[in-house]
Amino acid sequence: MSVTRLQYPAGFFDGVSAQRQQVEVTIAAAGLLITKPDASTVWWPSEEIEVTDRGQPVRLCRKGRPPQELIINEAGFLEAARLGRESGESSLAAKIVALLAILVALVWSLYQFVLPAIGERIAASVPVELEERFGRAVADRFAPPDSRIEDPRAQEAVEEIGRLLRAELGRTRYQFRFYIADDPMVNAFAAPGGHVVIFRGLIKMTRSPHELAAVMAHEMQHVRMRHVTRALLRTLGIRALMSFIAGDTSGLVFDVAALAGDMHFRRNDEEHADREAMRLIQRAGFDDRAMVKIYRRMARETADAPGPLQYLSTHPEMESRVETIEKMARGGAPRALLPGRKWPPL
Amino acid sequence: MPYCTQCGSEMAEAAICPSCQSPEPVPAPPSSSRYELKFVGSGAPMLWIYLVTFLLSILTLGIYYFWGRTRIRRYILSMTELDGERFAWHGTGGELLIGWLKALVVLAILIGQYLLFMLGLGTATGEVMGTIILYAGFMMLMPVALVGAWRYRFSRTSYRGLRFAFRGRVMPFFKLYVAGSLLTIITFGIYFPVFASKIQRFFCRHTFYGTARFDYDGKDSALVGPWLLALLLFIPTLGLSLLWFTMRQANYQWSYSSFAGARFRPSYTFSSYFFLIFTNLLLVVFTLGIGYPWAEVRGLRYMCSRLPLEGVIDFASIQQRAADATATGEEMSDMFDADAMDIGLGF
Ligand SMILES: [Zn+2]
């Protein structure tokens, strides 16, 4: 059995002067006794000792002000003084890998399960008026009022289709408003609370009112099922998580436009909106083949047109969605929609 | 039994005992020397602290974050040495949490008014009004938060057993900052290097280490020329001229700064700094962020190793000031003395 060494030479700062003193440290039962060259002593009680560095050299400080400091250059001191072990880096890599795996699993499950669940809860309790106001702000950002087309013919056509669809939509808390944005992009989007924006480029691309009705039905179903509000809350949640990871709270100072900009629906939401839109079209007696046609054309024509706001980027996986609705289409004789009108109305 | 002929202690044979042979060395008369600043930490321990912080932060709904930050800071300072002696950090997570809560209250008021304006009025003017108040508020809070952060950080840092202290007051700095910001805006940015120089002076002249002090005697207008050049070349160099200016400014400001009578001798260069940033970027990107602590270590090594001091620091004559040693209560009661700056700095 080896005898534990109890005396160690050390460097000492007394907290009064910046001068380093060479001292002798004696390990005692209740603390450390520091003996200076002039034989005067300083007593450090155990409860006031803090190990600030376990490496070489070992550093201790005495809590409280002014801070006194001890620097001991010899291995084995920490264990002899029952202050723990000197740091070894051998197992650190393994520990890091293990912790990393736990973290990835944790973040993934947060992202996949916890955030959506929280978003759902909050979405359910957001009052309609708030959704309505927020939706207006989003619509105003993406399609500012002064860039909207005030063409009465086009507006009338859109309103009429909207009215017919609304009648078959069933009970919903929302009032729908339709805006036509003067923009060549092939796109449409539903802001929360029933504000539906349709871009000029999309209307120009439709070959019949039935085709426009198909896209509008899809957006209206998004509104009815609160996909937009949920997606916004989800995006906000992810932002909060990201800024938490990055330690940067400025990300929480959210801006409506920026928020809606990197928002995207989940594929589930899209397919759900497609199916419900198809049913709505069929209930309203519109041409369900037209929906397949416009979807197919959008998939083809926007596939090679990059742009942050193109229909494809906000509406992913177009091809497989076309197949899904194609299976649902019955292709019966449709009712007349806006008969005797020139189409497209722009 | 033989004795030491000088002090009389027992010896194996009559001679002068070892402690009498080599008496306490008489300190050499101060001659100019070089004091190296060094960062000796490494990436793996830092990554470990980051990961633990991240995990515990999630599990405690963010509360642990402040304690984790404190651990990182303690590690960084304990791995930084000047002339072979390490620094030490004495702050606590609780203090950071309190600082954050103070900042949160102010932030909540600012963002609250913005939302009220935006949703309440629902008009473009309302939003503009709210935005103006938001940004003006941030600008006014900046100097207050800076002084608070400096006061907090220095008072919690020690070296050779003595504390640092930042003794600048909020009001003078607030005036300096608001006047400097306005002049910078009015002169389309030309005033900026003068403003930065004034900040450096305020910063140095109010930063103490025990009874010793930092100082800055640079000329405020010295860097106006390089600054104009950097602005002119901004577009042709794709913004790299700003990086060049940053290094030029760091070199100038530090070479006119001193600590306890010794001058800083910075040797930052554009090419070395650019290389550092570029390689660090690759390091972080290609490791999907895992390499971040190593990038941080490289940055700290670079910053420290190129900032030695030259001159005479008479450590024996530097004493702890009683005010710095007992100021805890007084400083904590100061509303502005909180580290709100930390929140935006990332981790
Ligand atoms: Zn959709």
XYZ file of C-alpha atoms and ligand atoms in Angstrom:
694
model
C 0.000 0.000 0.000
C 1.373 3.337 -0.999
C 1.336 6.255 1.332
C -0.569 9.204 -0.084
C 1.666 12.158 -0.525
C 0.339 15.152 1.389
C 2.708 17.974 0.516
C 3.018 19.631 -2.894
C 4.873 22.688 -4.122
C 2.512 25.167 -5.778
C 2.171 28.601 -7.288
C -0.096 30.929 -5.349
C -1.887 34.183 -6.033
C -3.161 35.758 -2.856
C -5.880 37.875 -4.461
C -4.259 41.062 -3.229
C -1.273 41.366 -5.532
C -0.660 40.060 -9.043
C 2.701 38.694 -7.908
C 3.068 34.916 -8.043
C 4.307 33.314 -4.840
C 5.961 29.913 -4.487
C 4.227 28.016 -1.670
C 3.881 24.583 -0.105
C 0.382 23.049 -0.010
C -0.458 20.539 2.703
C -3.548 18.376 2.295
C -5.506 18.254 5.552
C -8.799 16.608 6.473
C -10.957 19.725 6.169
C -9.062 21.718 3.591
C -5.704 22.853 2.308
C -2.997 24.556 4.298
C -0.881 26.922 2.257
C 2.512 27.771 3.667
C 4.284 30.800 2.233
C 8.091 31.142 2.095
C 7.992 33.428 5.126
C 6.227 30.601 7.041
C 2.938 32.496 7.239
C -0.065 30.336 6.317
C -3.385 30.600 4.526
C -6.187 28.136 5.221
C -8.583 27.032 2.461
C -11.606 25.192 3.879
C -12.811 22.344 1.622
C -16.235 23.865 0.953
C -14.683 26.984 -0.574
C -12.400 25.164 -2.992
C -13.298 25.086 -6.651
C -11.314 23.178 -9.261
C -11.096 25.455 -12.275
C -8.865 23.232 -14.386
C -8.262 19.511 -14.073
C -5.585 19.490 -16.735
C -1.875 20.052 -16.375
C -1.306 22.126 -14.367
C -4.204 21.697 -11.954
C -5.780 24.987 -10.952
C -7.857 25.666 -7.889
C -9.521 28.820 -6.790
C -11.094 29.852 -3.565
C -14.629 31.063 -4.083
C -15.513 34.528 -2.972
C -13.743 37.784 -3.518
C -10.934 38.399 -4.012
C -10.281 35.086 -5.736
C -7.179 33.319 -4.548
C -5.583 30.847 -6.887
C -3.383 27.786 -6.558
C -1.480 26.174 -9.419
C -0.099 22.699 -8.816
C 2.103 21.141 -11.435
C 2.198 17.601 -10.170
C -0.023 14.716 -11.219
C -1.906 12.935 -8.468
C -2.695 16.032 -6.441
C -6.424 16.055 -7.162
C -6.870 12.454 -6.106
C -4.713 12.918 -3.033
C -6.822 15.918 -2.026
C -10.042 13.994 -2.788
C -11.078 16.624 -5.357
C -11.767 14.135 -8.119
C -9.617 12.975 -10.986
C -7.340 14.668 -13.381
C -8.944 14.936 -16.787
C -8.236 12.231 -19.297
C -9.275 12.669 -22.907
C -9.181 8.993 -23.834
C -12.887 8.249 -23.442
C -14.058 11.661 -24.596
C -14.478 10.644 -28.254
C -16.717 7.696 -27.344
C -18.761 9.872 -25.012
C -19.180 12.480 -27.732
C -20.367 9.931 -30.291
C -22.907 8.496 -27.851
C -24.249 11.905 -26.917
C -24.413 12.918 -30.558
C -26.598 9.898 -31.336
C -28.936 10.730 -28.467
C -29.169 14.320 -29.646
C -29.962 13.432 -33.244
C -32.719 11.090 -32.078
C -34.081 13.738 -29.730
C -34.129 16.532 -32.299
C -35.646 14.264 -34.904
C -38.476 13.222 -32.610
C -39.034 16.824 -31.572
C -39.293 17.830 -35.198
C -41.393 14.866 -36.196
C -43.792 14.490 -33.287
C -43.610 17.144 -30.603
C -43.660 20.291 -32.728
C -46.531 19.174 -34.977
C -48.537 18.146 -31.922
C -47.988 21.515 -30.270
C -48.803 23.290 -33.543
C -52.032 21.316 -33.831
C -53.084 22.215 -30.322
C -52.402 25.899 -30.851
C -54.024 25.914 -34.304
C -57.199 24.521 -32.807
C -57.410 27.372 -30.331
C -56.537 30.264 -32.635
C -59.650 32.455 -32.901
C -61.050 32.953 -36.389
C -60.687 36.760 -36.199
C -56.967 36.449 -35.537
C -56.531 34.001 -38.400
C -58.525 36.343 -40.581
C -56.311 39.359 -39.727
C -53.110 37.431 -40.031
C -54.254 36.019 -43.347
C -54.919 39.509 -44.644
C -51.398 40.592 -43.689
C -49.937 37.585 -45.524
C -52.105 38.192 -48.604
C -51.146 41.891 -48.587
C -47.470 41.005 -48.524
C -47.539 38.540 -51.386
C -50.127 40.292 -53.468
C -50.081 43.963 -52.398
C -53.458 45.650 -53.000
C -52.013 47.980 -55.642
C -50.720 45.059 -57.689
C -54.071 43.337 -57.880
C -56.045 43.182 -61.065
C -59.329 45.020 -60.736
C -60.721 43.555 -63.942
C -64.477 43.203 -63.264
C -64.891 40.406 -65.812
C -62.166 38.218 -64.353
C -63.105 39.066 -60.779
C -66.738 38.226 -61.470
C -65.811 34.867 -62.970
C -63.626 33.995 -59.982
C -66.285 35.137 -57.493
C -68.942 33.087 -59.248
C -66.860 29.924 -59.191
C -66.008 30.626 -55.546
C -69.680 31.073 -54.683
C -70.692 27.780 -56.290
C -67.869 25.904 -54.569
C -68.615 27.543 -51.239
C -72.216 26.368 -51.443
C -71.028 22.750 -51.601
C -68.212 23.114 -49.082
C -70.447 22.518 -46.077
C -70.154 24.117 -42.681
C -67.069 26.289 -42.316
C -66.239 29.294 -40.180
C -64.544 31.174 -42.951
C -65.667 33.795 -45.361
C -63.779 33.456 -48.599
C -62.239 36.377 -50.469
C -60.568 36.026 -53.822
C -57.842 38.282 -55.176
C -56.186 38.234 -58.582
C -52.518 39.220 -58.437
C -50.984 40.872 -61.482
C -48.144 38.426 -61.756
C -47.126 36.061 -64.585
C -46.243 33.250 -62.212
C -48.333 30.110 -62.404
C -49.404 30.034 -58.794
C -52.184 30.361 -56.283
C -52.145 30.300 -52.535
C -54.479 30.358 -49.605
C -53.610 32.637 -46.724
C -55.179 31.795 -43.354
C -58.756 32.846 -42.746
C -60.038 32.440 -46.315
C -57.964 34.900 -48.328
C -57.253 33.146 -51.618
C -54.808 34.758 -54.041
C -54.744 33.627 -57.661
C -51.939 34.789 -59.951
C -52.627 36.098 -63.443
C -50.281 33.467 -64.893
C -52.441 30.668 -63.562
C -55.715 32.073 -64.904
C -54.136 32.561 -68.318
C -53.083 28.955 -68.341
C -56.558 27.520 -67.738
C -58.503 26.435 -70.790
C -61.910 26.343 -69.116
C -63.598 27.653 -65.971
C -63.626 24.057 -64.709
C -59.853 24.021 -64.623
C -59.725 27.212 -62.565
C -62.401 25.771 -60.287
C -60.167 22.764 -59.621
C -57.288 24.893 -58.347
C -59.635 27.100 -56.333
C -61.257 24.065 -54.754
C -57.832 22.833 -53.686
C -56.966 26.155 -52.037
C -60.365 26.403 -50.355
C -59.878 22.965 -48.862
C -56.526 24.111 -47.485
C -58.344 26.953 -45.743
C -61.190 24.807 -44.481
C -58.819 22.248 -42.975
C -56.615 25.028 -41.534
C -53.533 23.700 -43.271
C -52.116 27.181 -43.658
C -52.472 28.162 -40.041
C -50.977 24.863 -38.987
C -48.100 25.176 -41.428
C -47.385 28.685 -40.159
C -47.359 27.511 -36.570
C -45.144 24.600 -37.527
C -42.729 26.932 -39.304
C -42.721 29.220 -36.291
C -42.013 26.236 -34.066
C -39.136 25.068 -36.262
C -37.781 28.593 -36.337
C -37.935 28.714 -32.570
C -36.116 25.381 -32.421
C -33.489 26.526 -34.907
C -32.874 29.812 -33.155
C -32.664 27.867 -29.946
C -30.018 25.614 -31.466
C -28.171 28.601 -32.862
C -28.692 30.547 -29.652
C -29.956 33.459 -31.661
C -33.250 34.881 -30.457
C -33.434 37.428 -33.250
C -35.013 34.663 -35.339
C -38.048 34.944 -33.112
C -38.663 38.537 -34.130
C -40.763 37.190 -36.883
C -41.803 38.886 -40.013
C -45.004 37.787 -41.673
C -43.555 37.652 -45.168
C -40.377 35.862 -44.211
C -42.369 33.385 -42.205
C -44.800 32.605 -44.972
C -41.873 32.523 -47.406
C -40.197 29.482 -45.958
C -43.417 27.832 -45.027
C -44.402 24.707 -46.875
C -47.179 22.214 -46.600
C -46.627 18.650 -45.738
C -47.259 16.179 -48.495
C -50.054 14.718 -46.430
C -51.827 18.060 -46.366
C -51.501 18.372 -50.115
C -52.912 14.949 -50.839
C -55.694 15.545 -48.378
C -56.553 18.865 -50.019
C -56.451 17.184 -53.448
C -58.856 14.425 -52.453
C -61.231 16.826 -50.746
C -61.030 19.198 -53.722
C -61.896 16.355 -56.072
C -64.931 15.447 -53.952
C -65.975 19.096 -53.816
C -65.719 19.391 -57.606
C -67.829 16.275 -58.006
C -70.447 17.439 -55.493
C -70.689 20.762 -57.314
C -71.174 18.868 -60.579
C -68.080 20.352 -62.244
C -65.837 18.622 -64.750
C -63.531 16.376 -62.715
C -61.426 15.507 -65.783
C -60.536 19.222 -65.959
C -58.820 18.927 -62.617
C -56.600 16.137 -63.932
C -55.855 18.195 -67.028
C -54.827 21.382 -65.235
C -52.762 19.459 -62.728
C -50.963 17.640 -65.492
C -50.295 20.866 -67.388
C -48.979 22.609 -64.275
C -46.707 19.689 -63.530
C -45.318 19.846 -67.055
C -45.004 23.582 -67.504
C -43.673 24.540 -64.130
C -41.256 21.643 -63.871
C -38.501 23.535 -65.655
C -39.345 27.005 -64.372
C -37.460 27.567 -61.153
C -38.592 30.283 -58.790
C -39.357 30.523 -55.146
C -43.043 31.068 -55.654
C -43.799 28.664 -58.458
C -46.655 26.335 -57.852
C -44.328 23.369 -57.715
C -42.203 24.699 -54.891
C -45.204 25.395 -52.707
C -46.925 22.292 -54.005
C -44.402 19.450 -54.184
C -44.662 16.009 -55.725
C -47.049 17.021 -58.447
C -46.623 13.879 -60.551
C -47.750 11.388 -57.951
C -50.612 13.649 -56.942
C -51.876 13.716 -60.521
C -52.068 9.931 -60.456
C -54.062 9.957 -57.228
C -56.742 12.311 -58.498
C -56.830 10.601 -61.856
C -57.996 7.440 -60.103
C -60.769 9.405 -58.418
C -62.056 11.062 -61.586
C -65.338 9.597 -62.855
C -65.585 11.716 -65.962
C -69.382 12.194 -65.979
C -71.105 14.943 -67.939
C -70.390 18.224 -66.159
C -72.869 21.044 -65.580
C -72.430 24.233 -67.531
C -70.134 26.707 -65.792
C -70.130 30.393 -66.774
C -71.735 29.651 -70.141
C -71.189 32.030 -73.039
C -68.039 33.607 -71.580
C -64.769 34.083 -73.325
C -62.062 32.026 -71.558
C -59.591 32.816 -70.104
C -61.177 36.039 -68.864
C -57.852 37.950 -68.938
C 25.136 16.659 14.001
C 26.421 19.172 11.463
C 24.520 22.354 10.843
C 24.117 24.720 8.044
C 26.640 27.455 8.554
C 24.181 30.128 7.640
C 20.760 29.324 9.061
C 21.620 26.657 11.554
C 19.309 23.885 10.346
C 20.395 20.255 10.679
C 22.404 18.818 7.766
C 24.143 15.529 6.874
C 27.473 17.316 6.624
C 28.590 20.805 7.440
C 27.820 23.069 4.516
C 25.431 25.750 3.434
C 21.941 24.230 3.208
C 20.096 24.301 -0.185
C 17.617 26.952 0.863
C 20.447 29.238 1.898
C 22.460 28.502 -1.238
C 19.702 29.699 -3.499
C 17.936 32.453 -1.661
C 14.765 34.025 -3.077
C 15.929 35.351 -6.430
C 16.166 39.121 -6.375
C 13.719 40.333 -9.045
C 15.709 41.559 -12.031
C 15.328 45.249 -12.743
C 12.419 45.657 -15.162
C 13.575 45.360 -18.734
C 11.352 45.422 -21.764
C 10.002 41.990 -22.517
C 7.415 40.240 -24.617
C 4.242 38.811 -23.105
C 2.588 36.163 -25.256
C -1.169 35.755 -25.325
C -2.100 32.152 -26.104
C -5.163 29.985 -26.399
C -4.298 26.414 -25.452
C -7.741 24.778 -25.539
C -8.824 22.106 -28.000
C -11.925 21.171 -29.937
C -13.063 17.894 -28.349
C -13.682 19.192 -24.805
C -15.532 22.156 -26.269
C -17.705 19.939 -28.450
C -18.502 17.880 -25.371
C -19.635 20.959 -23.452
C -21.710 22.142 -26.424
C -23.430 18.791 -26.798
C -24.158 18.438 -23.082
C -25.477 21.989 -23.052
C -27.696 21.301 -26.015
C -29.118 18.098 -24.584
C -29.756 19.499 -21.113
C -31.197 22.675 -22.611
C -33.814 20.688 -24.480
C -34.625 18.595 -21.430
C -34.960 21.664 -19.180
C -36.869 23.694 -21.775
C -33.928 26.006 -22.282
C -33.130 26.839 -18.663
C -29.824 24.975 -18.694
C -28.614 26.992 -21.657
C -27.284 29.729 -19.355
C -25.291 27.301 -17.272
C -23.915 25.708 -20.419
C -22.804 29.084 -21.734
C -21.086 29.677 -18.446
C -19.235 26.364 -18.782
C -18.036 27.297 -22.259
C -16.847 30.660 -21.077
C -15.082 29.149 -18.111
C -13.359 26.687 -20.419
C -12.274 29.323 -22.924
C -10.877 31.668 -20.294
C -9.168 28.916 -18.347
C -7.450 27.901 -21.578
C -6.276 31.405 -22.383
C -2.946 32.428 -21.014
C -0.895 35.581 -20.905
C 2.755 35.197 -20.094
C 2.148 31.609 -18.971
C -0.628 32.397 -16.481
C -4.243 31.519 -17.167
C -7.366 33.636 -16.972
C -10.401 32.505 -14.978
C -14.132 33.050 -15.284
C -16.261 33.474 -12.159
C -19.699 34.181 -13.594
C -22.646 31.865 -12.942
C -25.546 30.594 -15.004
C -27.989 32.282 -12.657
C -26.532 35.683 -13.456
C -26.912 35.054 -17.184
C -30.488 33.918 -16.669
C -31.316 37.129 -14.791
C -29.702 39.215 -17.536
C -31.723 37.351 -20.112
C -34.964 37.897 -18.204
C -34.282 41.638 -18.056
C -33.640 41.699 -21.792
C -36.741 39.615 -22.397
C -38.974 42.135 -20.645
C -37.633 44.966 -22.803
C -37.819 42.835 -25.941
C -41.389 41.795 -25.136
C -42.439 45.430 -24.783
C -40.830 46.361 -28.102
C -42.250 43.424 -30.037
C -45.589 43.756 -28.282
C -46.024 47.326 -29.475
C -45.014 46.206 -32.983
C -47.669 43.497 -33.024
C -50.253 45.860 -31.537
C -49.582 48.385 -34.270
C -49.565 45.784 -37.008
C -52.586 43.749 -35.999
C -54.438 46.489 -34.142
C -54.413 49.081 -36.884
C -53.947 46.523 -39.615
C -52.744 49.291 -41.904
C -49.487 50.021 -43.658
C -48.946 53.178 -41.571
C -49.474 51.198 -38.402
C -46.859 48.711 -39.455
C -44.390 51.441 -40.416
C -44.930 53.177 -37.059
C -44.404 49.940 -35.191
C -41.275 49.135 -37.192
C -39.763 52.575 -36.563
C -40.319 52.306 -32.813
C -38.912 48.775 -32.922
C -35.654 49.768 -34.614
C -35.228 53.057 -32.729
C -35.733 51.095 -29.544
C -33.069 48.582 -30.530
C -30.646 51.385 -31.393
C -31.148 53.096 -28.038
C -30.799 49.847 -26.129
C -27.570 48.877 -27.864
C -25.196 51.143 -25.869
C -26.963 50.302 -22.616
C -26.634 46.594 -23.311
C -22.988 46.965 -24.374
C -21.945 48.738 -21.183
C -23.931 46.240 -19.140
C -22.212 43.334 -20.876
C -18.733 44.827 -20.487
C -19.294 45.580 -16.825
C -20.566 42.081 -16.232
C -17.891 40.272 -18.213
C -14.863 42.089 -16.834
C -16.061 41.939 -13.246
C -16.280 38.142 -13.563
C -12.859 37.683 -15.156
C -9.684 37.248 -13.159
C -6.010 36.814 -13.935
C -3.255 36.059 -11.438
C -5.865 36.218 -8.717
C -6.993 39.768 -9.486
C -10.249 40.883 -11.030
C -10.781 43.006 -14.055
C -13.336 45.792 -13.905
C -15.086 47.945 -16.438
C -15.964 51.249 -14.819
C -17.592 53.072 -17.728
C -20.992 54.580 -16.902
C -24.048 54.141 -19.060
C -24.895 57.806 -19.683
C -21.584 59.018 -21.165
C -21.434 55.983 -23.416
C -25.061 56.397 -24.406
C -24.336 59.978 -25.525
C -21.183 58.901 -27.358
C -23.018 56.084 -29.056
C -26.133 57.963 -30.141
C -24.080 60.970 -31.360
C -21.698 58.641 -33.213
C -24.535 56.687 -34.826
C -26.279 59.848 -35.980
C -23.061 61.369 -37.361
C -22.341 58.110 -39.161
C -25.775 58.186 -40.754
C -25.553 61.901 -41.682
C -22.114 61.486 -43.296
C -23.246 58.385 -45.200
C -20.923 56.197 -43.170
C -17.712 58.216 -43.585
C -17.662 59.013 -39.873
C -17.687 55.331 -38.925
C -13.914 54.812 -38.220
C -13.879 57.924 -36.011
C -16.855 56.532 -34.114
C -15.182 53.132 -33.737
C -12.004 54.791 -32.468
C -13.961 56.742 -29.861
C -15.604 53.528 -28.699
C -12.206 51.840 -28.393
C -10.932 54.776 -26.295
C -13.944 54.696 -24.002
C -13.616 50.933 -23.734
C -9.877 50.927 -22.914
C -9.798 53.884 -20.565
C -12.526 52.418 -18.397
C -11.181 48.895 -18.228
C -9.067 48.116 -15.172
C -7.051 45.203 -13.927
C -6.657 45.754 -10.219
C -4.881 49.089 -9.980
C -3.613 48.860 -13.570
C -5.534 50.144 -16.542
C -5.869 49.753 -20.289
C -5.257 52.790 -22.438
C -5.729 53.886 -26.021
C -3.974 56.808 -27.680
C -4.832 56.314 -31.341
C -5.940 59.173 -33.546
C -9.657 59.137 -34.264
C -9.267 60.271 -37.863
C -6.376 57.928 -38.719
C -8.439 55.341 -40.538
C -10.781 57.565 -42.529
C -8.602 57.138 -45.651
C -8.476 53.312 -45.566
C -12.187 53.278 -44.785
C -13.034 55.351 -47.859
C -10.828 53.072 -49.928
C -12.592 50.014 -48.549
C -15.979 51.539 -49.386
C -14.861 52.432 -52.908
C -13.557 48.936 -53.534
C -16.538 47.238 -51.919
C -18.229 46.226 -55.164
C -15.145 45.353 -57.259
C -13.780 43.169 -54.450
C -17.170 41.600 -53.688
C -17.088 42.937 -50.137
C -13.628 41.595 -49.301
C -12.369 45.172 -48.868
C -14.460 45.333 -45.687
C -12.639 42.301 -44.326
C -9.362 43.998 -45.204
C -10.480 47.133 -43.381
C -11.548 45.143 -40.323
C -8.016 43.752 -40.048
C -6.453 47.152 -40.690
C -8.620 48.619 -37.958
C -7.857 45.814 -35.502
C -4.129 46.301 -36.114
C -4.316 50.049 -35.700
C -6.540 50.088 -32.642
C -4.610 47.408 -30.799
C -1.197 48.832 -31.627
C -2.290 52.078 -29.991
C -3.742 50.237 -27.014
C -1.755 49.364 -23.943
C -2.191 47.400 -20.774
C -0.472 48.293 -17.519
C 2.194 50.140 -19.445
C 2.899 47.433 -22.024
C 1.854 47.940 -25.622
C -0.048 45.500 -27.743
C 1.868 44.406 -30.837
C -0.815 43.016 -33.137
C 0.124 41.309 -36.383
C -3.191 40.564 -38.032
C -3.046 40.399 -41.785
C -5.772 40.265 -44.367
C -4.436 37.147 -46.090
C -4.022 35.118 -42.920
C -7.441 36.182 -41.631
C -9.094 35.428 -44.949
C -7.442 32.013 -44.988
C -8.681 31.375 -41.434
C -12.263 32.333 -42.210
C -12.311 30.400 -45.459
C -10.901 27.197 -43.980
C -13.128 27.505 -40.929
C -16.121 27.766 -43.197
C -15.097 24.581 -44.999
C -14.475 22.923 -41.659
C -17.968 23.713 -40.400
C -19.798 22.985 -43.638
C -18.130 19.669 -44.444
C -18.617 18.320 -40.940
C -22.271 19.414 -40.849
C -21.542 21.730 -37.965
C -19.757 19.187 -35.775
C -16.463 20.908 -36.581
C -17.693 24.213 -35.163
C -15.745 23.950 -31.861
C -12.541 23.292 -33.804
C -13.230 26.312 -35.972
C -13.785 28.333 -32.817
C -10.510 27.052 -31.363
C -8.648 28.001 -34.532
C -10.194 31.460 -34.406
C -9.254 31.952 -30.755
C -5.714 30.706 -31.383
C -5.370 33.131 -34.256
C -6.750 36.101 -32.341
C -4.576 35.453 -29.284
C -1.327 34.395 -30.900
C -1.163 37.543 -32.970
C -1.726 39.893 -30.070
C 1.393 39.823 -27.876
C 2.345 42.659 -25.542
C 5.691 44.367 -25.322
C 7.047 46.497 -22.524
C 7.208 46.187 -18.785
C 4.348 44.940 -16.664
C 5.310 45.158 -13.025
C 2.940 42.520 -11.677
C 4.344 42.879 -8.164
C 3.047 46.428 -7.961
C -0.452 45.699 -9.261
C -2.891 45.346 -6.394
C -6.528 44.368 -6.127
C -8.732 47.406 -5.684
C -11.017 46.942 -2.725
C -13.938 48.315 -4.725
C -13.609 45.623 -7.401
C -13.294 42.864 -4.872
C -16.446 43.676 -2.936
C -18.638 45.218 -5.565
C -20.875 42.187 -6.114
C -23.947 43.533 -4.360
C -23.543 47.008 -5.729
C -23.122 45.800 -9.275
C -25.936 43.325 -9.206
C -28.306 46.064 -8.112
C -27.410 48.027 -11.195
C -30.309 47.587 -13.574
C -28.072 47.702 -16.619
C -25.409 45.387 -15.374
C -26.486 42.262 -17.141
C -25.217 40.230 -19.993
C -27.994 40.690 -22.490
C -25.466 40.887 -25.311
C -24.855 37.236 -25.001
C -28.195 36.255 -26.417
C -27.419 37.437 -29.901
C -23.924 36.068 -30.066
C -24.818 32.496 -30.785
C -23.410 29.411 -29.180
Zn -51.876 23.020 -51.902
